[in-house]
CSV table of C-alpha atoms in Angstrom, one decimal:
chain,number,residue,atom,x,y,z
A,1,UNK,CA,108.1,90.1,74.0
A,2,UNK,CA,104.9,88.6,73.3
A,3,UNK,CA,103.6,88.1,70.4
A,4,UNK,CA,99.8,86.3,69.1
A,5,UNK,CA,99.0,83.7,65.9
A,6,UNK,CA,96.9,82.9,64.0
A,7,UNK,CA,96.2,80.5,61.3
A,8,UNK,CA,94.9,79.9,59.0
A,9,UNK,CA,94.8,83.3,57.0
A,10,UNK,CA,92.3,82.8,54.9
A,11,UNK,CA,89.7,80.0,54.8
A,12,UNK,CA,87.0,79.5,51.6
A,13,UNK,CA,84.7,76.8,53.3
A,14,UNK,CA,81.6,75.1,51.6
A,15,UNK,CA,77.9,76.2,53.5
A,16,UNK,CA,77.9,73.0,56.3
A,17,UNK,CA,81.3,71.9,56.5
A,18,UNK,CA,82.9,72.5,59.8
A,19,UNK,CA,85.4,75.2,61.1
A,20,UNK,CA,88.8,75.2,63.2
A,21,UNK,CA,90.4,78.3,63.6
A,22,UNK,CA,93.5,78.8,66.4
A,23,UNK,CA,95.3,81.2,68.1
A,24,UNK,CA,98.6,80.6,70.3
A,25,UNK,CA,99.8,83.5,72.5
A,26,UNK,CA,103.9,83.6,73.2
A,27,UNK,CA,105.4,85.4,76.0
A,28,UNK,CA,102.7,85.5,78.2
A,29,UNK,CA,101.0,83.8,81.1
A,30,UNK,CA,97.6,83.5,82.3
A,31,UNK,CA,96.1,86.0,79.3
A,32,UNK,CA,92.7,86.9,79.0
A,33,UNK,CA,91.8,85.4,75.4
A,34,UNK,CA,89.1,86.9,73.3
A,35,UNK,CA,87.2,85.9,69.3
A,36,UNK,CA,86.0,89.1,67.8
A,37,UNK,CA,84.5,88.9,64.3
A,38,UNK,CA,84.5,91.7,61.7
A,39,UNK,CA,81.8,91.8,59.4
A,40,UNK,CA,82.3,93.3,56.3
A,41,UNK,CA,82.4,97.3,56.7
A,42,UNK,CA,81.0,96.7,60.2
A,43,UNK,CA,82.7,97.2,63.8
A,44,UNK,CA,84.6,95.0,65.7
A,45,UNK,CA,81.9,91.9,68.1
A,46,UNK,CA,82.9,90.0,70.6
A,47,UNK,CA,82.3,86.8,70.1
A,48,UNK,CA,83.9,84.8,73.1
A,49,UNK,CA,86.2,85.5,75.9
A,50,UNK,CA,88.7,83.4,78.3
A,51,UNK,CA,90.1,84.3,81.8
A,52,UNK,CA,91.9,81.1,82.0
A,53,UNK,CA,91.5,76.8,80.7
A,54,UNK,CA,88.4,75.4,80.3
A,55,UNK,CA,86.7,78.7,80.5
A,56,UNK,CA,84.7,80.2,77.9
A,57,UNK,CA,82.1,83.4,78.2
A,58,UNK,CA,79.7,83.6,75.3
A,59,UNK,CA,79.0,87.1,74.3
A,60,UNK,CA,76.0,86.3,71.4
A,61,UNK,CA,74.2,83.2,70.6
A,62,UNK,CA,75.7,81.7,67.1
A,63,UNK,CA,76.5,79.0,65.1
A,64,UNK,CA,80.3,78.8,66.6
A,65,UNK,CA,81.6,77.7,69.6
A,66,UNK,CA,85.1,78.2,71.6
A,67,UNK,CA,87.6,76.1,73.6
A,68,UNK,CA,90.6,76.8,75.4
A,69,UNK,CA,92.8,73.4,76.2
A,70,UNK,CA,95.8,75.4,77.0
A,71,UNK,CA,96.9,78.6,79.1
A,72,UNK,CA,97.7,80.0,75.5
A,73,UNK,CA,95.6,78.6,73.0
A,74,UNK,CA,92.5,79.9,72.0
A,75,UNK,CA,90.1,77.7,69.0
A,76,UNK,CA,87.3,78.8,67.3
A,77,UNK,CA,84.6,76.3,65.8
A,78,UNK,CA,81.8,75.7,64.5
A,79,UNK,CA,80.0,71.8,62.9
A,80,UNK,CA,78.0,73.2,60.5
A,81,UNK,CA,79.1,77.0,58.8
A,82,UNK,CA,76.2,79.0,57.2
A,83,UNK,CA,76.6,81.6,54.7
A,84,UNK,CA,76.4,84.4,57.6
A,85,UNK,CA,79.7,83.1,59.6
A,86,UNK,CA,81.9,84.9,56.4
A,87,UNK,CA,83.5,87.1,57.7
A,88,UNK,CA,87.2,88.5,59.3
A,89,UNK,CA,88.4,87.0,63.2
A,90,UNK,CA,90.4,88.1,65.5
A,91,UNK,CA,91.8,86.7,68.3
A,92,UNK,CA,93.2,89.4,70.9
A,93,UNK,CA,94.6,88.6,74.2
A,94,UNK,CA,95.5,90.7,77.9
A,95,UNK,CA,96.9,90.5,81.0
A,96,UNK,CA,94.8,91.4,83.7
A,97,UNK,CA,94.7,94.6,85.2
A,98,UNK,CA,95.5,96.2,81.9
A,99,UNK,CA,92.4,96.7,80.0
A,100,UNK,CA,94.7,96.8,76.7
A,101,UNK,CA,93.8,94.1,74.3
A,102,UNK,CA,96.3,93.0,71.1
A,103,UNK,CA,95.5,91.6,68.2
A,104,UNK,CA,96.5,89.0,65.9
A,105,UNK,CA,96.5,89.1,62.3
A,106,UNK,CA,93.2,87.5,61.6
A,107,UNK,CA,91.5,84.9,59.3
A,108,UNK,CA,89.7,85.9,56.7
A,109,UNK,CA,86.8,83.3,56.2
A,110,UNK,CA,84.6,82.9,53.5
A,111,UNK,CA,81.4,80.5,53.6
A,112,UNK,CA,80.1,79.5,49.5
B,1,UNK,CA,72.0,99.1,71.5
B,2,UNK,CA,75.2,100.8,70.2
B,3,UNK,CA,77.0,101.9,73.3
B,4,UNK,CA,80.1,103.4,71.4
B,5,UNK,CA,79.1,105.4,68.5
B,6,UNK,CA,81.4,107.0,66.0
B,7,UNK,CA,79.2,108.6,63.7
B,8,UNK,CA,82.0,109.5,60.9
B,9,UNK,CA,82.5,106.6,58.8
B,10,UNK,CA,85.1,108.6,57.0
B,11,UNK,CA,87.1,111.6,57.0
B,12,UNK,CA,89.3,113.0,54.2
B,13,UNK,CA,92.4,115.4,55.8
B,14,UNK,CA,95.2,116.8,54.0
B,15,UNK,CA,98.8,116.1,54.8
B,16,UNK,CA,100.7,117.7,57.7
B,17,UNK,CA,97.1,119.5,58.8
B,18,UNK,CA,95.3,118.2,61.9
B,19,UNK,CA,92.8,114.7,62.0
B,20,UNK,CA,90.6,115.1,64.5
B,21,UNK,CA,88.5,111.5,65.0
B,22,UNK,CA,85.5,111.5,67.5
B,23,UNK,CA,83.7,109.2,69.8
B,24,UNK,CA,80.7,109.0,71.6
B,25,UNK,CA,79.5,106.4,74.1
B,26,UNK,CA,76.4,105.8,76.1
B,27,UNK,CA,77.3,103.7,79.4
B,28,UNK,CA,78.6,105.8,82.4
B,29,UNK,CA,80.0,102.5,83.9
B,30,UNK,CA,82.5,103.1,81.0
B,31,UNK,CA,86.0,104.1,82.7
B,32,UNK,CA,89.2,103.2,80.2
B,33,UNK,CA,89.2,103.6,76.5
B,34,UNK,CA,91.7,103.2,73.5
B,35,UNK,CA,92.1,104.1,70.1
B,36,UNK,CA,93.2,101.2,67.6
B,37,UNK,CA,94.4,101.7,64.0
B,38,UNK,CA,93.8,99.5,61.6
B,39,UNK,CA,95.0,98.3,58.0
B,40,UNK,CA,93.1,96.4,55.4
B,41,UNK,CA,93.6,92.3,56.4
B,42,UNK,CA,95.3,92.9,59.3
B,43,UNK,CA,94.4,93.3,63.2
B,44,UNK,CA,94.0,96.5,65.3
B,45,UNK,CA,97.1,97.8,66.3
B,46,UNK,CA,96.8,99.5,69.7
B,47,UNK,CA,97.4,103.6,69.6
B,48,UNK,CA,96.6,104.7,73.1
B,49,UNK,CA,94.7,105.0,75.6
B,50,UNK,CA,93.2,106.7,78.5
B,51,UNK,CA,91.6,106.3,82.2
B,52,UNK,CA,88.7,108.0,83.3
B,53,UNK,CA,90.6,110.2,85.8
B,54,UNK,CA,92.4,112.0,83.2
B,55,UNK,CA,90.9,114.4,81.0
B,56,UNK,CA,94.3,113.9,78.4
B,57,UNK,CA,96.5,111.8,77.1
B,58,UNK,CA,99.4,112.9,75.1
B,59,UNK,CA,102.0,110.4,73.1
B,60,UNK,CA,104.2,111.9,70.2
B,61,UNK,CA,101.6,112.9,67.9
B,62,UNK,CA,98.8,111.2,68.9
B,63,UNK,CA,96.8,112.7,71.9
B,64,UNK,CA,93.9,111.6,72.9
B,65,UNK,CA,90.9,114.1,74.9
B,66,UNK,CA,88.4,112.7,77.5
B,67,UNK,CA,85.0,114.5,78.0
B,68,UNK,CA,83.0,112.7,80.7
B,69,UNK,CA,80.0,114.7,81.1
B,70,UNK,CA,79.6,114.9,77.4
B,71,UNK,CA,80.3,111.2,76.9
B,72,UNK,CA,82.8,112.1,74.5
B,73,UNK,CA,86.5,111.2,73.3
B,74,UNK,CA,88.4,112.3,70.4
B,75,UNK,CA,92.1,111.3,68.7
B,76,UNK,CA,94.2,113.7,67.6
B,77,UNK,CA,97.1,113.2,65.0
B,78,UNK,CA,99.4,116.1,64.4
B,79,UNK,CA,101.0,116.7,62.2
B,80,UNK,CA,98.9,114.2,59.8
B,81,UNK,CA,101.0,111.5,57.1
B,82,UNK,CA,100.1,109.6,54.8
B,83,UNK,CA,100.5,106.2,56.8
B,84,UNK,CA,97.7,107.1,58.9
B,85,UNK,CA,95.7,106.4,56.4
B,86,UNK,CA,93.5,103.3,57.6
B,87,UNK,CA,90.2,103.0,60.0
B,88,UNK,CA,90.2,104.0,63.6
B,89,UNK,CA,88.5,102.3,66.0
B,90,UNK,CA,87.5,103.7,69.7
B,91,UNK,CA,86.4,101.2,72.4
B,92,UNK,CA,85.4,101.4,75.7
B,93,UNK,CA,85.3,98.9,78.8
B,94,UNK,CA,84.0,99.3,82.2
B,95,UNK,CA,86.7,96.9,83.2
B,96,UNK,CA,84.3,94.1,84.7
B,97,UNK,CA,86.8,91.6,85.0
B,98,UNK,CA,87.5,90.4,82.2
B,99,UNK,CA,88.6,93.6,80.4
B,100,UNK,CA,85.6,93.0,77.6
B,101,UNK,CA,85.9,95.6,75.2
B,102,UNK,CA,83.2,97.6,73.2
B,103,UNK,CA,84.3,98.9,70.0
B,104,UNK,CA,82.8,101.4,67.7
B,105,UNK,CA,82.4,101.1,63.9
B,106,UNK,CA,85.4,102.2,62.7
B,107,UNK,CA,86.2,105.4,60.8
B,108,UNK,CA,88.1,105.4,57.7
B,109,UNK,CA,91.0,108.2,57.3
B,110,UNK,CA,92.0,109.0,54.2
B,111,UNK,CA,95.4,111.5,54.5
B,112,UNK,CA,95.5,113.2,50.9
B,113,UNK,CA,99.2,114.4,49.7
């Protein structure tokens, strides 16, 4: 079965220090890998998406950035954090044609 | 431009009565949505779903009803319990390749003993 990480759960950063957060897919090849951020008592926005290595769709301009080295593993970043990246990620992935996206357990970041 | 709308941030049901959640979307390009539940500090967990050809979609007590030319979709749980409690998210995608979801805001269900 497959099954999605992530890590850190939570993260307290300092305003300007930089970020690194991953997510590894098991069980599954050639996923569709996605970064959604959750601000607080807001919806669900798509920050990035993946259809396979090296490629990365930006969905909104932002102070973060996304790579994908491997067929599985999905990193969020960012150099310099501002008080307005806190917030709770998600990675999710899916296997094209399903349209069904699953979700990790998320990191909860917070920016002081 | 909020292209999936739900427009109850919370709803308050008693146990074992009906919970009837409701979307609303915008973009008629829209053809596959879901319904995710989802717990304080954790991710969406997926419900169900359903294509645009089908008006209904049924799965133990969950059962979710399309309306196209209302641009509407609701969830159903019956009978309610108190582990539904958490917020429900619909989301929509018009399956453009990369299966990009758009998600509503969430409501919050609160299932009262």
């Amino acid at each position: 079965s497959q099954t999605i990480h992530q890590w850190p759960a939570t993260l307290v950063q300092p305003v300007g220090s930089p970020l690194s957060l991953e997510c590894t897919v098991e069980g599954t090849s050639n996923p569709n890998l996605y970064w959604y951020r959750q601000a607080a008592g807001r919806g669900l926005q798509l920050l990035f998406y993946s259809v396979g290595i090296g490629q990365i769709s930006s969905e909104v301009p932002q102070n973060l950035s996304a790579s994908r080295p491997q067929d599985r593993q999905f990193i969020l970043s960012s150099k310099k954090l501002l008080l307005s990246d806190s917030g709770f990620y998600l990675c999710a992935w899916s296997v094209p044609p399903s349209d069904t996206q699953y979700f990790g357990p998320g990191t909860r970041l917070t920016v002081l | 431009d909020q292209q999936v709308k739900q427009n109850s941030p919370s709803l308050s049901v008693q146990e074992g009565r009906i919970s009837i959640l409701n979307c609303d979307y915008t973009n008629s390009m829209f053809d596959y949505f879901l319904w995710y539940k989802k717990y304080p500090a954790e991710g969406p967990t997926f419900l169900i779903s359903i294509s645009s050809i089908k008006d209904k979609n049924e799965d133990g007590r969950f059962t979710v009803f399309l309306n196209k030319s209302a641009k509407h979709l609701s969830l159903h749980i019956v009978p309610s319990q108190p582990g539904d409690s958490a917020v429900y998210f619909c989301a929509a995608s018009a399956r453009q390749g990369a299966q990009k979801l758009v998600f509503g805001q969430g409501t919050r269900l609160t299932i009262n003993p």
